[in-house]
Amino acid sequence: MIHSLFLINASGDIFLEKHWKSVVSRSVCDYFFEAQERASEAENVPPVIPTPHHYLLSVYRHKIFFVAVIQTEVPPLFVIEFLHRVVDTFQDYFGVCSEVMIKDNVVVVYEVLEEMLDNGFPLATESNILKELIKPPTILRTVVNTITGSTNVGDQLPTGQLSVVPWRRTGVKYTNNEAYFDVIEEIDAIIDKSGSTITAEIQGVIDACVKLTGMPDLTLSFMNPRLLDDVSFHPCVRFKRWESERILSFIPPDGNFRLLSYHVSAQNLVAIPVYVKHNISFRDGSSLGRFEITVGPKQTMGKTIEGVMVASQMPKGVLNMSLTPSQGTHIFDPVTKLLSWDVGKINPQKLPSLKGTMSLQAGASKPDENPTINLQFKIQQLAISGSSATDECHCRWP
Amino acid sequence: MAAGQAYSEEKGGSSSLGEPEYGHDPASGGIFSSDYKRHDDLKEMLDSNKDSLKLEAMKRIVAMIARGKNASDLFPAVVKNVACKNIEVKKLVYVYLVRYAEEQQDLALLSISTFQRGLKDPNQLIRASALRVLSSIRVPIIVPIMMLAIKEAASDMSPYVRKTAAHAIPKLYSLDSDQKDQLIEVIEKLLADKTTLVAGSVVMAFEEVCPERIDLIHKNYRKLCNLLIDVEEWGQVVIINMLTRYARTQFLSPNQNESLLEDSAEKAFYGSDEEDTKDDKAEATSLVKRKPYVMDPDHRLLLRNTKPLLQSRNAAVVMAVAQLYFHLAPKAEVGVIAKALVRLLRSHSEVQYVVLQNVATMSIKRRGMFEPYLKSFYIRSTDPTQIKILKLEVLTNLANETNISTILREFQTYIRSMDKDFVAATIQAIGRCATNIGKVRDTCLNGLVQLLSNRDELVVAESVVVIKKLLQMQPAQHSEIIKHMAKLTDNIQVPMARASILWLIGEYCEHVPKIAPDVLRKMAKSFTNEEDIVKLQVINLAAKLYLTNSKQSKLLTQYVLNLAKYDQNYDIRDRARFIRQLIVPTEKSGALNKYAKKLFLAQKPAPILESSFKDRDHFQLGSLSHLLNAKAVGYQELPDWPDEAPDPSVPEWTKCTSREKRKEKVEKPFYSDSEGESGPTESADSEPESVSEESETSSSEGSSSSGSEEEEEGSGDQSEDKEEEEKRKKKKEKEAPRKASLESAGSPSEEEEEEGVKKGKKKKQQQERKGCGETSSEEASASESSSSESDSGSEAQESPAEVETKRRKAPASTKPSPRATTAGPKEISLLDLDDFTPPPPQPVPSSNIVSSSLVTDLEGLTLTDTSLAPALLSPVFGSVRTYELLHRMTGEGLSVEYCFSRRPFPHDPHMVAVQIQISNNTDAEVKSLRISEPKPLSGMRIQEFPEIESLAPGDTASVVMGIDFCDSTQAANFQLCTHTRHFYVSIQPPVGELMAPVFMSENEFKKEQEHLSRLGEGKLTGMSEITEKLTLPEKCRSDHAIVQQVTSAANVGRVPCGADNEYRFAAKTVTSGSLVLITLEKREGAAAQLTVNSEKMVIGTMLVKDIVQALVQ
């Protein structure tokens, strides 16, 4: 299965390598660099690159390429999913997954990788088990380690691997028992220039932070479970119970985890809570163009819209823009032609707008392309799908 | 040279064995010497006594490895620490070992014994990790040791250790593929494992070692299906992929009759999406009504059990289920996967990339499946280009008459995108839509023509190419477009587009008679500056014009041909020469000339624009090969559906043969032993054999996988299952044999059970037919088959006549037994027939002998050796020798004696209990009698007895102290103190007292013995077998005497033995727990041979001496 793993940073340095079978020379990455050069942008590097003797499967996250080397047939998603799991694990361990963090904790990283695969086949990928084997570094422990000279290797034997609930470590104890569930819904919509929604999808997740003693058995029920027609679960959820009663019944892992994610498809059209008015015009012959966008709220059920970010890729012909925002800050990068505007909160009484002119290349004809506008925003305490308000969470210890 | 080395140091990881080690080069300098020094200081740290320093050093070394720096020269220093007590250091040393052992094989061998010790640790996690490291170090010399360790671990009690064993199998296989046959045996055994922990790993091993041995799956198929949902996610992927291939060979295509019903089936699906598929029977009957095909219940089982996994959070699992449904499910049911796949599109872009590739392939074959999700494939401006292009592909595949207008509207926005590669792909997509859907062809063409006035040259060029293809379909109506394009030759510079335009004009020059010669004129002017591909088309155009309009273009053609004649490119020169011969009439070329026009202006078929994903589904979906559209190394071809239902007897048959082979193995000694005896009759001979074999397997089944404890559990389960089994019995009877075998394979206990039930039923039938009233015990024993004794007993009671009938009905009656015997050779060896005297062939006495020998064997199995155990467990004080510790004279009236009580020392199991008897022969009271200043040799430990406050004159006190002799016969020295005096004393143990008896069955004994002697062969622990011949004196020839002499000489436990001329004893050394096995074999007359097997050579040798002495005197 997975032979080796190379971690490559943005400047093309291999800063970590791990081999689970015989060593594969790092020169194999030259094929990757070639493909990277061809692809111009990092996201466009093909995830699967065949070379004469190996296949390189890579994922790109946090400005790091995780390149796995394999030699024989294996489902590509198997490897890709595993690499993402590696990244998630690092994030879980170190808070962020960055080159600096990995370099600082290189021994822990190496040990974690050693435990995650055996001979290239996944062995322990549950974070609860891994943390039992190798303790994540905390500030306190780092201080203690420097004084006592110990590492993060767990000193007692990990029993979690043997239990029937392999995702939960044993012997958990808390003085305060608490469990938090965050419902996060993302709406993803494409809207055409006249303002009508072409497609909209809702993607929701329930992230949990459970700090409960012992082996708690939880049930969670929904007010309107019928809306959740396409769900994927953490392995701890008892599928049969969900099928028959639409109740989530599970023994949770300790700590943070994603309980389920769901998908509400475009069929039931959703109301998008914001709108954008735009007026972007180029004139033939003239070297000036007009640019004006206004953002406003729409059906927010009285909630405020926060964290609004507007980004737009301008055509190549645009040399510069001189704009004045009514609120927030904006930046136009003349090299990448990317305009971004950090709006912040929307005040329904005074709608934020960004107005000004664009200077175009002199003599060039008016660009064909329509710039697209990307709008991101957050609304607290609002579930767009209207489904996931939980009315009951019940916990018992067996 | 130094520079070269420095360079290779920078290069790091790529270092090979041949590279000189830095430590050996004294003349090094520069950067390199500082490096050398740094390593030197690491070595020092590793040699130090402080764990913290070692740890620091190991951390730095591991960091070096992680960065790809070479740390191989530290190997000797690191490997020394493999036995380090500190678990953190140890772990890092393991990490280092696994990385470098391959390069330093000789030194790596030093570490092996540590792992071997670990393999025997009572803690399962330590056993597992020892096996994991041992199997990971890739040193070919240790292949036999690995093999042994894997075999042992495969029958470990702990499922976690068994899982590790499964992981080790591919490692060993990649190290030495000659071990394949043996490994397959282990795989076969592990495949029968019932725990979810093992299932994924062993299927992985199966896929890597013997994917072609599909026959191994038969009897585990249902179990795997049922376990699937609880297996860890990575295992699920592997199992599902394997089962897809398996199902393709075993079941019939569910779609064979559906080709005509495609549309109706498609509709039926949307209704049946929510339908509960649980009710198998109802569905099966409804299927029967509609069409003759009935899905095999096992096929249905697989589909039903994998469906919930579409809800997995792991994209690989979802994809695996999706491909399973695509390849195996009836058309009407495939639709369920679409929703899950669409969900994956919200994942990371790499996941999207792979999923879209597969969706593209699927959408060609099953367009209807994804149509409801059309909008999910709409492109976002933030998608990476490669995702955009794949989405376009899917959208194009999904386009049909009803949705084409929305798709085209969507395409229109894409054309305005800033990503030019994407725009080009969109134009191609529009072209494909236009060819596929006649209705929109004109609209598309018009749209594309508009694009010809686009400012971006790439867009225009791409449009030209696509328009050319479209025009070929209906050229007559589009002379306007051709005219328009002719004008473009002035502006467009992209060679492909220019070539396309020229070809169009040439091909349809009749539609544009006025413009064509003009274009040729222009092209002739610029001919020398054109690209090759354009030049060729210029020549073509010239030739075609010459044939249709020679008046206007004759000179131009001549001119072009002349230019081409001297072109640098030989293709162009060739083409020119060829065309000149063909079109210009000369005397020689008469014949072809006439047909020139037909040759050049023949009606050419329009190109078919089709997806590059067409027919990719001959690769298993979701595989790497599918993604690359090329066979990857190690790809297992997805077999085609069988044309006919696979002969249900085939799997059965293969099993029968394997069983026969195995049976032969068992039978051999039987026959050879019975040679020379009175020739047994055919019928009689085979029956006892099969009886014993049956009972053998049924009794060993339970204990085979996880030790004797589970035996009880197993029988418990059986009784629970029984009722259910009874119910199913009738149904099963009707099923094909293959299915019966699958059914029964669910679990060994179930298997046994059913077998019993079946047997019982058969017998009943026979009895009824014969009308001979059998006793009810027959029935009872049949249903109670777990108890081997009663089973075999009752079996043997069968009259020969009944045996006859059974034999005549051979195919039916032997059916259950093959399954029972597939349990593997190991189980069979649990009750080796050749260990006790073979049953005489006569049927009637055989029953007694078989059962009696079984009793002896069962004693070994259940560890309750009632006849021997009490005598051995309680120390016989009368026969225990006492030794003098302190003589009355030297002790000034205090005399001390000691003996080895042979009781376990309560405070520390590693200590030998020494009973000390102190008698006070003085006339005064002796006070505060105690041990002080023990001066044990290294490693030895002494647990003092509690101080005796006072000992009255004439009194005797008895105390127990514990001494850990470290498995050596060195004396333990200490002082015995009274309130007045100190006496230096020492206790030297006889070697026989350094051990404690262990009880094991005969089979365990043999296994261990084999294990130990193999170690000896490996030359790693030295000779572990010592043999000595001796002559037994007269008084010491009886069983009792021998046993007594041996047990008095050494603290060993007797192992039951089938042969009456052999005596076996087993013990473990107290400190390290290494096994000591003693075999005494009586030969002719008084001769005997004593064999001692032990890892501890010294102990073995001394023990032989002691026992011989005890026996001979």
PDB file of C-alpha atoms in Angstrom, chain B residues 119-310:
ATOM      1  CA  LEU B 119       6.859 -12.597  21.646  1.00  0.00           C
ATOM      2  CA  LYS B 120       6.371 -14.657  24.758  1.00  0.00           C
ATOM      3  CA  ASP B 121       5.412 -11.817  27.018  1.00  0.00           C
ATOM      4  CA  PRO B 122       2.174 -12.308  28.903  1.00  0.00           C
ATOM      5  CA  ASN B 123       1.006  -8.863  27.824  1.00  0.00           C
ATOM      6  CA  GLN B 124      -0.686  -8.996  24.447  1.00  0.00           C
ATOM      7  CA  LEU B 125       0.382  -5.491  23.507  1.00  0.00           C
ATOM      8  CA  ILE B 126       4.017  -6.334  24.038  1.00  0.00           C
ATOM      9  CA  ARG B 127       3.661  -9.541  22.048  1.00  0.00           C
ATOM     10  CA  ALA B 128       2.037  -7.576  19.257  1.00  0.00           C
ATOM     11  CA  SER B 129       4.633  -4.838  19.179  1.00  0.00           C
ATOM     12  CA  ALA B 130       7.462  -7.371  19.265  1.00  0.00           C
ATOM     13  CA  LEU B 131       5.967  -9.131  16.278  1.00  0.00           C
ATOM     14  CA  ARG B 132       5.414  -5.856  14.515  1.00  0.00           C
ATOM     15  CA  VAL B 133       9.013  -4.750  14.832  1.00  0.00           C
ATOM     16  CA  LEU B 134      10.407  -8.203  14.183  1.00  0.00           C
ATOM     17  CA  SER B 135       8.470  -8.452  10.962  1.00  0.00           C
ATOM     18  CA  SER B 136       9.347  -4.925   9.897  1.00  0.00           C
ATOM     19  CA  ILE B 137      13.107  -5.105   9.951  1.00  0.00           C
ATOM     20  CA  ARG B 138      13.450  -6.806   6.566  1.00  0.00           C
ATOM     21  CA  VAL B 139      16.455  -9.029   7.223  1.00  0.00           C
ATOM     22  CA  PRO B 140      16.184 -12.133   5.046  1.00  0.00           C
ATOM     23  CA  ILE B 141      18.116 -14.368   7.467  1.00  0.00           C
ATOM     24  CA  ILE B 142      15.337 -14.262   9.993  1.00  0.00           C
ATOM     25  CA  VAL B 143      12.650 -15.454   7.604  1.00  0.00           C
ATOM     26  CA  PRO B 144      12.263 -18.793   9.440  1.00  0.00           C
ATOM     27  CA  ILE B 145      11.945 -17.019  12.757  1.00  0.00           C
ATOM     28  CA  MET B 146       9.368 -14.654  11.322  1.00  0.00           C
ATOM     29  CA  MET B 147       7.451 -17.547   9.856  1.00  0.00           C
ATOM     30  CA  LEU B 148       7.394 -19.265  13.190  1.00  0.00           C
ATOM     31  CA  ALA B 149       6.398 -16.131  15.010  1.00  0.00           C
ATOM     32  CA  ILE B 150       3.575 -15.450  12.564  1.00  0.00           C
ATOM     33  CA  LYS B 151       2.266 -18.965  12.861  1.00  0.00           C
ATOM     34  CA  GLU B 152       2.310 -18.751  16.583  1.00  0.00           C
ATOM     35  CA  ALA B 153       0.731 -15.343  16.704  1.00  0.00           C
ATOM     36  CA  ALA B 154      -1.981 -16.472  14.315  1.00  0.00           C
ATOM     37  CA  SER B 155      -3.291 -18.746  17.006  1.00  0.00           C
ATOM     38  CA  ASP B 156      -2.741 -16.325  19.845  1.00  0.00           C
ATOM     39  CA  MET B 157      -5.537 -15.751  22.320  1.00  0.00           C
ATOM     40  CA  SER B 158      -5.581 -12.043  21.713  1.00  0.00           C
ATOM     41  CA  PRO B 159      -7.271 -10.830  18.540  1.00  0.00           C
ATOM     42  CA  TYR B 160      -4.937  -7.861  18.541  1.00  0.00           C
ATOM     43  CA  VAL B 161      -1.927 -10.141  18.262  1.00  0.00           C
ATOM     44  CA  ARG B 162      -3.674 -12.074  15.512  1.00  0.00           C
ATOM     45  CA  LYS B 163      -4.286  -8.826  13.698  1.00  0.00           C
ATOM     46  CA  THR B 164      -0.600  -8.037  13.952  1.00  0.00           C
ATOM     47  CA  ALA B 165       0.117 -11.484  12.569  1.00  0.00           C
ATOM     48  CA  ALA B 166      -2.092 -10.705   9.589  1.00  0.00           C
ATOM     49  CA  HIS B 167      -0.158  -7.493   9.061  1.00  0.00           C
ATOM     50  CA  ALA B 168       3.104  -9.378   9.187  1.00  0.00           C
ATOM     51  CA  ILE B 169       2.094 -11.769   6.419  1.00  0.00           C
ATOM     52  CA  PRO B 170       2.589  -9.381   3.481  1.00  0.00           C
ATOM     53  CA  LYS B 171       5.839  -8.232   5.021  1.00  0.00           C
ATOM     54  CA  LEU B 172       7.221 -11.722   5.085  1.00  0.00           C
ATOM     55  CA  TYR B 173       5.879 -12.397   1.627  1.00  0.00           C
ATOM     56  CA  SER B 174       7.651  -9.395   0.176  1.00  0.00           C
ATOM     57  CA  LEU B 175      10.849 -10.532   1.878  1.00  0.00           C
ATOM     58  CA  ASP B 176      10.677 -14.101   0.648  1.00  0.00           C
ATOM     59  CA  SER B 177       7.963 -15.121  -1.779  1.00  0.00           C
ATOM     60  CA  ASP B 178       8.953 -18.773  -1.427  1.00  0.00           C
ATOM     61  CA  GLN B 179       7.022 -18.833   1.800  1.00  0.00           C
ATOM     62  CA  LYS B 180       3.796 -18.387  -0.096  1.00  0.00           C
ATOM     63  CA  ASP B 181       2.363 -21.826   0.533  1.00  0.00           C
ATOM     64  CA  GLN B 182       2.946 -21.671   4.232  1.00  0.00           C
ATOM     65  CA  LEU B 183       1.593 -18.161   4.396  1.00  0.00           C
ATOM     66  CA  ILE B 184      -1.542 -19.185   2.572  1.00  0.00           C
ATOM     67  CA  GLU B 185      -2.142 -21.704   5.294  1.00  0.00           C
ATOM     68  CA  VAL B 186      -1.899 -18.984   7.891  1.00  0.00           C
ATOM     69  CA  ILE B 187      -4.179 -16.749   5.849  1.00  0.00           C
ATOM     70  CA  GLU B 188      -6.687 -19.531   5.552  1.00  0.00           C
ATOM     71  CA  LYS B 189      -6.654 -19.924   9.267  1.00  0.00           C
ATOM     72  CA  LEU B 190      -6.990 -16.230   9.962  1.00  0.00           C
ATOM     73  CA  LEU B 191      -9.757 -15.864   7.413  1.00  0.00           C
ATOM     74  CA  ALA B 192     -11.793 -18.129   9.628  1.00  0.00           C
ATOM     75  CA  ASP B 193     -11.310 -15.719  12.521  1.00  0.00           C
ATOM     76  CA  LYS B 194     -14.516 -14.331  13.875  1.00  0.00           C
ATOM     77  CA  THR B 195     -13.334 -10.994  15.197  1.00  0.00           C
ATOM     78  CA  THR B 196     -13.744  -7.731  13.356  1.00  0.00           C
ATOM     79  CA  LEU B 197     -10.290  -6.645  14.376  1.00  0.00           C
ATOM     80  CA  VAL B 198      -8.667  -9.332  12.274  1.00  0.00           C
ATOM     81  CA  ALA B 199     -10.972  -9.378   9.251  1.00  0.00           C
ATOM     82  CA  GLY B 200      -9.691  -6.284   7.462  1.00  0.00           C
ATOM     83  CA  SER B 201      -6.051  -7.070   7.979  1.00  0.00           C
ATOM     84  CA  VAL B 202      -6.259 -10.643   6.845  1.00  0.00           C
ATOM     85  CA  VAL B 203      -8.160  -9.748   3.693  1.00  0.00           C
ATOM     86  CA  MET B 204      -5.443  -7.225   3.016  1.00  0.00           C
ATOM     87  CA  ALA B 205      -2.889 -10.010   3.391  1.00  0.00           C
ATOM     88  CA  PHE B 206      -4.993 -12.204   1.156  1.00  0.00           C
ATOM     89  CA  GLU B 207      -5.056  -9.521  -1.528  1.00  0.00           C
ATOM     90  CA  GLU B 208      -1.312  -9.088  -1.421  1.00  0.00           C
ATOM     91  CA  VAL B 209      -0.280 -12.710  -1.189  1.00  0.00           C
ATOM     92  CA  CYS B 210      -2.846 -14.840  -2.979  1.00  0.00           C
ATOM     93  CA  PRO B 211      -5.657 -12.839  -4.590  1.00  0.00           C
ATOM     94  CA  GLU B 212      -6.157 -15.673  -7.040  1.00  0.00           C
ATOM     95  CA  ARG B 213      -7.128 -18.138  -4.324  1.00  0.00           C
ATOM     96  CA  ILE B 214     -10.778 -17.187  -4.473  1.00  0.00           C
ATOM     97  CA  ASP B 215     -11.652 -20.614  -3.141  1.00  0.00           C
ATOM     98  CA  LEU B 216     -10.449 -19.592   0.313  1.00  0.00           C
ATOM     99  CA  ILE B 217     -13.274 -17.110   0.485  1.00  0.00           C
ATOM    100  CA  HIS B 218     -16.155 -19.527  -0.060  1.00  0.00           C
ATOM    101  CA  LYS B 219     -16.546 -20.610   3.476  1.00  0.00           C
ATOM    102  CA  ASN B 220     -15.894 -17.187   4.902  1.00  0.00           C
ATOM    103  CA  TYR B 221     -18.053 -15.238   2.516  1.00  0.00           C
ATOM    104  CA  ARG B 222     -21.119 -14.883   4.705  1.00  0.00           C
ATOM    105  CA  LYS B 223     -19.132 -14.189   7.783  1.00  0.00           C
ATOM    106  CA  LEU B 224     -17.280 -11.386   6.012  1.00  0.00           C
ATOM    107  CA  CYS B 225     -20.550  -9.921   4.782  1.00  0.00           C
ATOM    108  CA  ASN B 226     -21.983  -9.942   8.269  1.00  0.00           C
ATOM    109  CA  LEU B 227     -18.917  -8.570   9.994  1.00  0.00           C
ATOM    110  CA  LEU B 228     -18.398  -5.839   7.453  1.00  0.00           C
ATOM    111  CA  ILE B 229     -20.248  -3.047   9.194  1.00  0.00           C
ATOM    112  CA  ASP B 230     -18.175  -3.362  12.336  1.00  0.00           C
ATOM    113  CA  VAL B 231     -14.782  -3.652  10.690  1.00  0.00           C
ATOM    114  CA  GLU B 232     -12.607  -0.547  10.882  1.00  0.00           C
ATOM    115  CA  GLU B 233     -12.981   1.701   7.868  1.00  0.00           C
ATOM    116  CA  TRP B 234      -9.759   0.869   6.070  1.00  0.00           C
ATOM    117  CA  GLY B 235     -10.485  -2.808   6.333  1.00  0.00           C
ATOM    118  CA  GLN B 236     -13.930  -2.205   4.915  1.00  0.00           C
ATOM    119  CA  VAL B 237     -12.468  -0.777   1.735  1.00  0.00           C
ATOM    120  CA  VAL B 238     -10.241  -3.757   1.185  1.00  0.00           C
ATOM    121  CA  ILE B 239     -12.940  -6.295   1.955  1.00  0.00           C
ATOM    122  CA  ILE B 240     -15.517  -4.629  -0.275  1.00  0.00           C
ATOM    123  CA  ASN B 241     -13.135  -4.479  -3.200  1.00  0.00           C
ATOM    124  CA  MET B 242     -12.248  -8.105  -2.776  1.00  0.00           C
ATOM    125  CA  LEU B 243     -15.872  -9.171  -2.449  1.00  0.00           C
ATOM    126  CA  THR B 244     -16.712  -7.332  -5.654  1.00  0.00           C
ATOM    127  CA  ARG B 245     -14.316  -9.524  -7.525  1.00  0.00           C
ATOM    128  CA  TYR B 246     -15.513 -12.583  -5.693  1.00  0.00           C
ATOM    129  CA  ALA B 247     -19.164 -11.915  -6.453  1.00  0.00           C
ATOM    130  CA  ARG B 248     -18.384 -11.458 -10.129  1.00  0.00           C
ATOM    131  CA  THR B 249     -17.191 -15.037 -10.286  1.00  0.00           C
ATOM    132  CA  GLN B 250     -19.909 -16.600  -8.179  1.00  0.00           C
ATOM    133  CA  PHE B 251     -23.188 -15.014  -9.148  1.00  0.00           C
ATOM    134  CA  LEU B 252     -25.098 -14.379 -12.308  1.00  0.00           C
ATOM    135  CA  SER B 253     -25.427 -10.963 -13.827  1.00  0.00           C
ATOM    136  CA  PRO B 254     -28.560  -9.375 -12.419  1.00  0.00           C
ATOM    137  CA  ASN B 255     -29.026  -7.371 -15.587  1.00  0.00           C
ATOM    138  CA  GLN B 256     -28.963 -10.089 -18.171  1.00  0.00           C
ATOM    139  CA  ASN B 257     -32.666  -9.871 -18.960  1.00  0.00           C
ATOM    140  CA  GLU B 258     -33.026  -6.206 -18.513  1.00  0.00           C
ATOM    141  CA  SER B 259     -31.651  -4.679 -21.650  1.00  0.00           C
ATOM    142  CA  LEU B 260     -35.119  -4.377 -23.117  1.00  0.00           C
ATOM    143  CA  LEU B 261     -36.692  -3.062 -19.995  1.00  0.00           C
ATOM    144  CA  GLU B 262     -34.190  -0.345 -19.393  1.00  0.00           C
ATOM    145  CA  ASP B 263     -36.575   2.562 -19.234  1.00  0.00           C
ATOM    146  CA  SER B 264     -39.136   0.893 -17.089  1.00  0.00           C
ATOM    147  CA  ALA B 265     -36.453  -0.321 -14.762  1.00  0.00           C
ATOM    148  CA  GLU B 266     -35.145   3.172 -14.476  1.00  0.00           C
ATOM    149  CA  LYS B 267     -38.544   4.398 -13.415  1.00  0.00           C
ATOM    150  CA  ALA B 268     -39.102   1.529 -11.100  1.00  0.00           C
ATOM    151  CA  PHE B 269     -36.010   2.506  -9.227  1.00  0.00           C
ATOM    152  CA  TYR B 270     -37.160   5.923  -8.195  1.00  0.00           C
ATOM    153  CA  GLY B 271     -40.154   4.382  -6.609  1.00  0.00           C
ATOM    154  CA  SER B 272     -38.170   1.692  -4.928  1.00  0.00           C
ATOM    155  CA  ASP B 273     -35.554   3.924  -3.436  1.00  0.00           C
ATOM    156  CA  GLU B 274     -37.245   4.103  -0.102  1.00  0.00           C
ATOM    157  CA  GLU B 275     -38.531   0.614  -0.353  1.00  0.00           C
ATOM    158  CA  ASP B 276     -37.430  -1.639   2.363  1.00  0.00           C
ATOM    159  CA  THR B 277     -35.216  -4.274   0.925  1.00  0.00           C
ATOM    160  CA  LYS B 278     -35.132  -6.271   4.083  1.00  0.00           C
ATOM    161  CA  ASP B 279     -37.784  -8.726   3.134  1.00  0.00           C
ATOM    162  CA  ASP B 280     -35.775 -10.984   1.006  1.00  0.00           C
ATOM    163  CA  LYS B 281     -38.362 -13.497   0.218  1.00  0.00           C
ATOM    164  CA  ALA B 282     -41.031 -11.118  -0.910  1.00  0.00           C
ATOM    165  CA  GLU B 283     -38.622  -9.415  -3.166  1.00  0.00           C
ATOM    166  CA  ALA B 284     -37.393 -12.641  -4.579  1.00  0.00           C
ATOM    167  CA  THR B 285     -40.896 -13.752  -5.410  1.00  0.00           C
ATOM    168  CA  SER B 286     -41.774 -10.461  -7.004  1.00  0.00           C
ATOM    169  CA  LEU B 287     -38.693 -10.779  -9.107  1.00  0.00           C
ATOM    170  CA  VAL B 288     -39.780 -14.183 -10.167  1.00  0.00           C
ATOM    171  CA  LYS B 289     -43.062 -12.841 -11.398  1.00  0.00           C
ATOM    172  CA  ARG B 290     -41.452 -10.214 -13.507  1.00  0.00           C
ATOM    173  CA  LYS B 291     -38.665 -12.186 -15.044  1.00  0.00           C
ATOM    174  CA  PRO B 292     -36.998 -15.509 -14.766  1.00  0.00           C
ATOM    175  CA  TYR B 293     -33.872 -14.193 -13.060  1.00  0.00           C
ATOM    176  CA  VAL B 294     -33.804 -14.721  -9.316  1.00  0.00           C
ATOM    177  CA  MET B 295     -31.035 -13.176  -7.355  1.00  0.00           C
ATOM    178  CA  ASP B 296     -28.951 -15.509  -5.322  1.00  0.00           C
ATOM    179  CA  PRO B 297     -29.632 -14.825  -1.632  1.00  0.00           C
ATOM    180  CA  ASP B 298     -25.918 -14.492  -1.044  1.00  0.00           C
ATOM    181  CA  HIS B 299     -25.696 -11.894  -3.739  1.00  0.00           C
ATOM    182  CA  ARG B 300     -28.515 -10.064  -2.022  1.00  0.00           C
ATOM    183  CA  LEU B 301     -26.776 -10.400   1.332  1.00  0.00           C
ATOM    184  CA  LEU B 302     -23.740  -8.607   0.014  1.00  0.00           C
ATOM    185  CA  LEU B 303     -25.766  -5.769  -1.457  1.00  0.00           C
ATOM    186  CA  ARG B 304     -27.837  -5.390   1.665  1.00  0.00           C
ATOM    187  CA  ASN B 305     -24.923  -5.392   4.064  1.00  0.00           C
ATOM    188  CA  THR B 306     -22.849  -2.898   2.145  1.00  0.00           C
ATOM    189  CA  LYS B 307     -25.591  -0.351   1.616  1.00  0.00           C
ATOM    190  CA  PRO B 308     -25.403   1.286   5.061  1.00  0.00           C
ATOM    191  CA  LEU B 309     -21.740   1.961   4.464  1.00  0.00           C
ATOM    192  CA  LEU B 310     -22.711   4.583   1.913  1.00  0.00           C
TER     193      LEU B 310
END
